[in-house]
Amino acid sequence: MRVLVIGSGAREHALLLALRNDPKVDHVVIAPGNAGTAAVAEQRDIDITSAPAVTALARDVEADLVVIGPEVPLVLGVADAVRAAGIACFGPSQDAARIEGSKAFAKDVMAAAGVRTARSEIVDSPADLDAALTRFGPDAGEAAWVVKDDGLAAGKGVVVTADRAAARAHAAGLLDSGHPVLLESFLDGPELSLFCIVDGATVVPLLPAQDFKRVGDGDSGPNTGGMGAYAPLPWLSREAAAGIVTDVVEPVAAELLRRGSRFTGLLYAGLAMTSTGPAVVEFNCRFGDPETQAVLALLESPLGQLLHAAATGGLSEFGALRWRDAAAVTVVLAAENYPGRPRVGDVIVGAEADGVLHAGTARRDDGAVVSAGGRVLSVVGVGDDLNAARADAYRILDSIRLPGSHFRSDIGAAAAEGKIQI
């Protein structure tokens, strides 16, 4: 099987490594890739938001399967064009990708499916903002205001704050830039991410994971695209995970199918395990980063065959997934000033060690690997338990040098110490 992966982050690097371990995958291509993916796959440089460009490349490399990693090409309908060309594609249609592309659409789907989520309100006019803010947050007896960009924001369009001025400033900035604002009620309890391979009404869950959005230790500082993750979750029972599939993911997949928006790809449910039960924070239409790096490090089933089965209507016959009896921890090494405008162009030492996945990297003409983005590397540690996996990840991090870089030192620590409870 020849597989084309679309994307350039650590998520795509993890996908490539897992695909290469599938005995039925004999060739992998990535577009556009980065300095790390070039070592494990044929690399092509194209505009991944262009449906004609992606389709032409898929034909050129004679791909049996196209796997689209990022959300933007999915929301723009690239998967539709690939399928229209007669090539199997793992990734939802433009219509189904609205589950991530429009939070208002996702709320409507969840309401129709009877899935619990936060109370919400769309604000599309600055004149309505102040009155709407009084219906949420501490003004309404909640712990904080939750203010979101209604569209795609690369994980950084959310502000959770008890400061009304900060909530208003973020909302006003979004409105001034032409983006509708979603206000939500605050959900208490630990959050988790559950990835599910979906084709129509068939749902196959992967291991639950937990990611860390804020930039600093102890969940301090602004939101980012994710500073780390771990899997599995010692504080979530198998019964609770199965209940999320039955009560949340399957009803949403069925509702999308009922609407004629059949979902084929990775449906990502972000949930809060609140004091009154699980509630959806968000849905995404693709593998999440950095959770993918931890989850795929534990998958033993052949990934290429799994994704191909979903893309070609054979998911219901694939069988139970196999997993390593271990834990995995991903820690993101970020560039100076991230999540603000990152410092780039610095030489990275140690970037090609085992367990290091590349995201914002490039290779200079002299062969040096340099930083080229905000989240530069993902370091993945694996061990018999979370403590061992954490030790492995931070051991690898100790061997990497990037001027001005930073990372969180507490990824998975609370779970390893038994401090997370539902």
Coordinates of C-alpha atoms in Angstrom, one line a residue:
M1 CA 0.0 0.0 0.0
R2 CA 1.2 3.5 -0.9
V3 CA 0.1 6.2 1.5
L4 CA 0.2 10.0 1.1
V5 CA 0.1 12.0 4.4
I6 CA -0.8 15.6 4.2
G7 CA 0.6 17.9 6.9
S8 CA 3.9 19.1 8.5
G9 CA 3.6 18.7 12.3
A10 CA 4.6 16.3 15.0
R11 CA 1.2 14.6 14.5
E12 CA 2.1 13.8 10.9
H13 CA 5.6 12.6 12.0
A14 CA 3.9 10.2 14.4
L15 CA 1.5 9.1 11.8
L16 CA 4.4 8.3 9.4
L17 CA 6.3 6.3 12.0
A18 CA 3.2 4.2 12.8
L19 CA 2.4 3.7 9.1
R20 CA 5.9 2.5 8.4
N21 CA 5.4 -0.2 11.0
D22 CA 2.4 -1.6 9.1
P23 CA 3.7 -4.6 7.0
K24 CA 1.2 -3.8 4.2
V25 CA 2.5 -0.2 3.8
D26 CA 5.4 -0.3 1.4
H27 CA 5.8 3.4 0.6
V28 CA 5.0 6.7 2.4
V29 CA 5.0 10.2 1.1
I30 CA 4.4 13.4 3.0
A31 CA 3.5 16.9 1.9
P32 CA 5.0 19.3 2.8
G33 CA 6.6 17.7 5.9
N34 CA 9.5 19.1 7.9
A35 CA 13.2 18.4 8.7
G36 CA 12.3 15.2 10.7
T37 CA 9.7 13.7 8.3
A38 CA 12.2 13.9 5.5
A39 CA 14.2 11.1 7.1
V40 CA 11.3 8.6 7.1
A41 CA 9.3 9.5 4.0
E42 CA 9.5 10.8 0.5
Q43 CA 8.8 14.5 0.8
R44 CA 6.9 16.9 -1.6
D45 CA 6.3 20.6 -1.3
I46 CA 2.7 21.6 -2.3
D47 CA -0.1 23.9 -1.1
I48 CA -2.1 21.5 1.1
T49 CA -5.1 23.8 1.1
S50 CA -5.4 23.4 -2.7
A51 CA -7.7 20.5 -3.6
P52 CA -6.3 20.3 -7.2
A53 CA -2.7 20.3 -5.9
V54 CA -3.4 17.5 -3.3
T55 CA -5.3 15.4 -5.9
A56 CA -2.6 15.8 -8.5
L57 CA 0.1 14.7 -6.0
A58 CA -2.0 11.7 -5.0
R59 CA -2.2 10.6 -8.6
D60 CA 1.5 11.3 -9.2
V61 CA 2.6 9.1 -6.3
E62 CA 0.0 6.5 -7.1
A63 CA -1.4 6.7 -3.6
D64 CA -3.7 3.9 -2.4
L65 CA -4.7 6.0 0.6
V66 CA -4.5 9.7 1.4
V67 CA -4.5 10.7 5.1
I68 CA -5.2 14.4 5.8
G69 CA -3.7 15.6 9.1
P70 CA -4.6 19.3 9.6
E71 CA -8.1 20.7 9.9
V72 CA -7.8 23.5 7.4
P73 CA -7.7 21.4 4.2
L74 CA -10.5 19.3 5.6
V75 CA -12.7 22.3 6.3
L76 CA -11.9 23.5 2.7
G77 CA -13.1 20.3 1.2
V78 CA -9.8 18.7 0.1
A79 CA -11.0 15.2 1.1
D80 CA -14.0 15.5 -1.2
A81 CA -11.8 16.2 -4.2
V82 CA -9.5 13.3 -3.4
R83 CA -12.4 10.9 -3.2
A84 CA -14.0 12.4 -6.3
A85 CA -10.7 11.4 -8.1
G86 CA -11.3 7.8 -7.1
I87 CA -8.7 7.6 -4.4
A88 CA -9.4 6.4 -0.8
C89 CA -9.1 9.2 1.7
F90 CA -9.1 9.2 5.5
G91 CA -10.6 12.5 6.4
P92 CA -14.2 13.9 6.5
S93 CA -16.0 15.8 3.8
Q94 CA -16.2 19.5 3.9
D95 CA -19.8 19.2 5.1
A96 CA -18.9 16.8 8.0
A97 CA -15.8 18.8 8.9
R98 CA -18.1 21.6 10.1
I99 CA -18.2 19.7 13.4
E100 CA -14.8 21.5 14.0
G101 CA -15.0 24.4 11.5
S102 CA -18.2 25.9 13.1
K103 CA -18.8 25.6 16.9
A104 CA -22.4 26.7 16.2
F105 CA -22.9 23.8 13.9
A106 CA -21.4 21.4 16.4
K107 CA -23.7 22.7 19.1
D108 CA -26.7 22.2 16.9
V109 CA -25.6 18.6 16.1
M110 CA -25.1 17.8 19.8
A111 CA -28.5 19.3 20.7
A112 CA -30.2 17.1 18.0
A113 CA -28.2 14.0 19.2
G114 CA -29.1 14.6 22.9
V115 CA -25.4 15.0 23.8
R116 CA -24.6 17.0 26.9
T117 CA -22.4 20.1 26.4
A118 CA -21.9 23.6 27.9
R119 CA -24.7 26.1 27.7
S120 CA -23.7 28.6 24.9
E121 CA -24.6 31.7 23.1
I122 CA -23.3 33.2 19.8
V123 CA -22.5 36.9 19.8
D124 CA -22.0 38.5 16.4
S125 CA -22.4 42.1 17.2
P126 CA -20.4 44.3 19.6
A127 CA -23.6 46.0 20.7
D128 CA -24.8 42.6 22.2
L129 CA -21.5 41.7 24.0
D130 CA -21.9 43.3 27.4
A131 CA -25.4 42.0 28.0
A132 CA -24.3 38.5 26.9
L133 CA -21.3 38.5 29.2
T134 CA -23.7 39.0 32.2
R135 CA -25.4 35.7 31.4
F136 CA -22.1 33.8 31.8
G137 CA -19.1 33.5 34.1
P138 CA -18.9 34.9 37.6
D139 CA -21.8 37.3 36.8
A140 CA -24.0 34.1 36.5
G141 CA -22.5 32.3 39.4
E142 CA -19.9 30.3 37.4
A143 CA -16.2 30.0 38.1
A144 CA -15.0 31.7 34.9
W145 CA -16.0 33.1 31.5
V146 CA -15.3 30.9 28.5
V147 CA -14.9 32.9 25.3
K148 CA -14.2 31.1 22.0
D149 CA -13.7 32.0 18.4
D150 CA -16.6 30.3 16.5
G151 CA -14.2 29.2 13.7
L152 CA -10.8 27.6 13.5
A153 CA -8.2 29.1 15.8
A154 CA -5.4 26.4 16.0
G155 CA -6.2 25.8 19.6
K156 CA -5.5 29.4 20.6
G157 CA -8.9 31.0 20.2
V158 CA -10.1 30.3 23.7
V159 CA -9.8 32.4 26.8
V160 CA -11.0 31.0 30.2
T161 CA -10.8 33.7 32.8
A162 CA -12.5 35.1 36.0
D163 CA -11.6 38.6 34.9
R164 CA -14.5 40.2 33.1
A165 CA -12.2 42.8 31.4
A166 CA -10.0 40.1 30.0
A167 CA -13.0 38.1 28.7
R168 CA -14.5 41.2 27.1
A169 CA -11.2 42.2 25.5
H170 CA -10.8 38.8 23.9
A171 CA -14.4 38.8 22.7
A172 CA -14.2 42.3 21.4
G173 CA -10.9 41.5 19.5
L174 CA -12.6 38.6 17.8
L175 CA -15.6 40.7 16.8
D176 CA -13.4 43.5 15.5
S177 CA -11.7 41.0 13.2
G178 CA -15.0 39.8 11.9
H179 CA -15.2 36.5 13.9
P180 CA -18.4 35.6 15.7
V181 CA -17.9 34.8 19.4
L182 CA -19.1 31.8 21.3
L183 CA -19.7 32.3 25.0
E184 CA -20.0 29.1 27.1
S185 CA -20.8 28.1 30.6
F186 CA -17.8 26.8 32.6
L187 CA -17.5 23.1 32.9
D188 CA -15.8 21.7 36.1
G189 CA -13.8 18.5 36.3
P190 CA -10.8 17.0 34.5
E191 CA -10.7 17.1 30.7
L192 CA -9.9 14.3 28.4
S193 CA -9.5 13.6 24.6
L194 CA -11.1 10.6 23.0
F195 CA -10.1 9.8 19.4
C196 CA -12.5 7.6 17.5
I197 CA -12.0 6.1 14.0
V198 CA -15.4 6.7 12.4
D199 CA -17.1 5.6 9.1
G200 CA -20.8 6.5 9.1
A201 CA -22.4 4.8 12.1
T202 CA -19.3 2.6 12.9
V203 CA -17.2 4.0 15.7
V204 CA -13.8 2.4 16.9
P205 CA -12.3 4.3 19.9
L206 CA -8.6 4.7 20.5
L207 CA -7.1 5.2 23.9
P208 CA -8.3 8.2 25.9
A209 CA -5.6 10.8 26.5
Q210 CA -5.3 14.1 28.3
D211 CA -3.5 17.2 26.9
F212 CA -2.2 20.4 28.5
K213 CA -3.3 23.6 26.8
R214 CA -1.8 26.3 28.9
V215 CA 1.8 27.3 28.4
G216 CA 3.1 27.0 31.9
D217 CA 3.4 24.5 34.8
G218 CA 0.3 24.3 36.9
D219 CA -1.9 25.3 34.0
S220 CA -0.6 28.9 34.1
G221 CA -0.4 31.4 31.3
P222 CA -2.2 31.6 28.0
N223 CA -3.7 28.8 25.9
T224 CA -1.5 27.2 23.3
G225 CA -2.0 24.5 20.6
G226 CA -1.0 22.0 23.3
M227 CA 2.2 21.6 25.4
G228 CA 2.0 17.9 26.1
A229 CA -0.2 14.9 26.6
Y230 CA -0.3 11.4 28.1
A231 CA -2.1 8.1 27.7
P232 CA -3.8 6.0 29.0
L233 CA -5.7 7.7 31.8
P234 CA -5.3 5.8 35.1
W235 CA -8.2 7.8 36.6
L236 CA -10.7 6.9 33.8
S237 CA -12.3 3.4 34.0
R238 CA -13.0 1.3 31.0
E239 CA -16.7 1.5 31.7
A240 CA -16.5 5.3 31.7
A241 CA -14.6 5.4 28.4
A242 CA -17.1 3.0 26.9
G243 CA -20.0 5.2 28.1
I244 CA -18.5 8.2 26.3
V245 CA -18.5 6.2 23.1
T246 CA -22.1 5.0 23.6
D247 CA -23.5 8.3 24.9
V248 CA -21.5 10.9 23.0
V249 CA -19.6 9.8 19.9
E250 CA -22.0 7.3 18.5
P251 CA -25.0 9.6 18.7
V252 CA -23.1 12.5 17.0
A253 CA -21.9 10.1 14.2
A254 CA -25.4 8.9 13.8
E255 CA -26.8 12.5 13.7
L256 CA -24.2 13.5 11.0
L257 CA -25.3 10.5 9.0
R258 CA -28.9 11.4 9.4
R259 CA -28.2 14.9 8.0
G260 CA -26.5 13.5 5.0
S261 CA -23.1 14.5 6.4
R262 CA -21.5 11.0 6.7
F263 CA -18.3 11.3 8.7
T264 CA -15.3 9.3 7.5
G265 CA -12.1 9.9 9.4
L266 CA -11.0 10.7 13.0
L267 CA -13.7 12.2 15.2
Y268 CA -12.1 13.8 18.3
A269 CA -14.2 14.4 21.3
G270 CA -12.8 16.8 24.0
L271 CA -14.8 16.3 27.2
A272 CA -14.9 17.5 30.8
M273 CA -15.7 14.9 33.4
T274 CA -17.9 17.2 35.4
S275 CA -19.5 16.6 38.8
T276 CA -22.8 15.8 37.0
G277 CA -21.3 13.6 34.2
P278 CA -19.3 13.9 31.0
A279 CA -19.9 17.0 28.9
V280 CA -18.4 17.9 25.5
V281 CA -16.0 20.8 25.3
E282 CA -15.4 20.5 21.6
F283 CA -15.3 18.2 18.6
N284 CA -12.5 18.1 16.1
C285 CA -12.5 16.5 12.7
R286 CA -8.9 15.1 12.8
F287 CA -6.2 13.6 14.9
G288 CA -5.3 16.0 17.8
D289 CA -1.8 17.3 18.5
P290 CA -0.1 16.5 20.9
E291 CA -2.3 13.6 22.0
T292 CA -1.7 11.7 18.8
Q293 CA 2.0 11.4 19.6
A294 CA 1.2 9.6 22.9
V295 CA -1.7 7.5 21.6
L296 CA 0.1 6.1 18.5
A297 CA 3.2 5.2 20.5
L298 CA 1.0 2.6 22.2
L299 CA -0.9 1.2 19.2
E300 CA 0.1 -2.3 18.1
S301 CA -2.6 -2.8 15.4
P302 CA -1.5 -1.9 11.8
L303 CA -2.4 1.8 11.4
G304 CA -2.4 1.8 7.6
Q305 CA -4.8 -1.1 7.4
L306 CA -7.0 0.5 10.0
L307 CA -7.3 3.9 8.2
H308 CA -7.7 2.2 4.8
A309 CA -10.6 0.1 6.2
A310 CA -12.3 3.3 7.5
A311 CA -11.8 5.0 4.1
T312 CA -13.1 2.1 2.1
G313 CA -16.1 1.0 4.1
G314 CA -14.5 -2.0 5.9
L315 CA -14.2 -0.5 9.4
S316 CA -16.9 -2.7 10.9
E317 CA -15.0 -5.8 10.0
F318 CA -11.6 -4.7 11.2
G319 CA -11.8 -6.2 14.6
A320 CA -10.6 -5.2 18.1
L321 CA -7.5 -2.9 18.3
R322 CA -4.4 -4.1 20.1
W323 CA -2.4 -1.9 22.5
R324 CA 0.9 -2.0 24.3
D325 CA 0.5 -2.6 28.1
A326 CA 2.4 0.6 28.8
A327 CA 2.1 4.4 29.2
A328 CA 3.3 7.2 26.9
V329 CA 4.0 10.9 27.6
T330 CA 4.5 13.7 25.1
V331 CA 6.3 16.9 26.0
V332 CA 6.4 19.8 23.6
L333 CA 9.5 21.9 23.3
A334 CA 8.4 25.4 22.2
A335 CA 10.4 28.3 20.8
E336 CA 11.1 31.4 22.8
N337 CA 8.1 33.7 23.1
Y338 CA 5.5 31.0 22.1
P339 CA 2.5 31.2 22.0
G340 CA 3.3 34.7 20.9
R341 CA 5.3 35.3 17.8
P342 CA 8.1 32.7 18.1
R343 CA 11.8 33.2 17.7
V344 CA 12.9 31.1 14.7
G345 CA 16.1 30.2 12.8
D346 CA 18.1 28.8 15.8
V347 CA 20.1 25.6 15.5
I348 CA 18.7 22.6 17.4
V349 CA 21.1 20.1 18.9
G350 CA 19.8 16.6 19.6
A351 CA 16.7 16.9 17.4
E352 CA 17.3 13.5 15.7
A353 CA 17.3 11.4 18.8
D354 CA 14.9 8.4 19.2
G355 CA 11.6 9.6 20.6
V356 CA 11.8 13.1 19.0
L357 CA 9.1 14.1 16.6
H358 CA 9.4 17.3 14.5
A359 CA 6.9 20.1 14.1
G360 CA 8.3 23.6 13.5
T361 CA 11.7 22.6 12.1
A362 CA 13.6 23.1 8.8
R363 CA 16.9 22.0 7.5
R364 CA 19.4 24.6 6.3
D365 CA 21.6 24.1 3.2
D366 CA 24.5 23.1 5.5
G367 CA 22.4 20.3 7.0
A368 CA 21.7 21.9 10.3
V369 CA 18.2 21.5 11.8
V370 CA 16.8 24.9 12.8
S371 CA 13.6 26.1 14.5
A372 CA 10.8 27.2 12.1
G373 CA 7.7 27.6 14.3
G374 CA 6.3 27.9 17.7
R375 CA 5.9 24.3 18.8
V376 CA 9.2 23.0 17.6
L377 CA 9.5 19.3 18.8
S378 CA 7.4 16.7 20.5
V379 CA 9.4 14.3 22.7
V380 CA 7.7 11.0 23.4
G381 CA 8.6 8.8 26.4
V382 CA 7.3 5.3 26.9
G383 CA 7.4 3.2 30.0
D384 CA 5.6 0.5 32.1
D385 CA 3.7 3.3 33.9
L386 CA 3.3 7.0 33.8
N387 CA 6.2 7.7 36.1
A388 CA 8.5 5.6 33.9
A389 CA 7.1 7.3 30.7
R390 CA 7.6 10.7 32.2
A391 CA 11.2 9.9 33.2
D392 CA 11.9 8.7 29.6
A393 CA 10.5 11.8 28.0
Y394 CA 12.4 14.2 30.3
R395 CA 15.6 12.2 29.9
I396 CA 15.4 12.7 26.1
L397 CA 14.6 16.4 26.6
D398 CA 17.7 16.8 28.7
S399 CA 19.8 16.0 25.6
I400 CA 18.2 18.7 23.4
R401 CA 19.5 22.2 23.1
L402 CA 17.5 25.1 21.5
P403 CA 18.3 28.7 22.7
G404 CA 15.4 30.3 24.5
S405 CA 13.2 27.3 24.3
H406 CA 10.8 26.2 27.0
F407 CA 8.6 23.2 28.0
R408 CA 6.3 22.2 30.9
S409 CA 7.9 20.0 33.5
D410 CA 4.5 18.7 34.9
I411 CA 3.1 16.7 32.0
G412 CA 1.2 13.7 33.4
A413 CA 2.6 14.4 36.9
A414 CA -0.8 14.8 38.7
A415 CA -2.1 11.6 37.2
A416 CA 1.0 9.7 38.0
E417 CA 0.7 10.9 41.7
G418 CA -3.0 9.8 41.8
K419 CA -4.2 13.4 42.2
I420 CA -6.9 13.4 39.5
Q421 CA -10.3 12.3 40.5
I422 CA -13.7 12.4 38.8

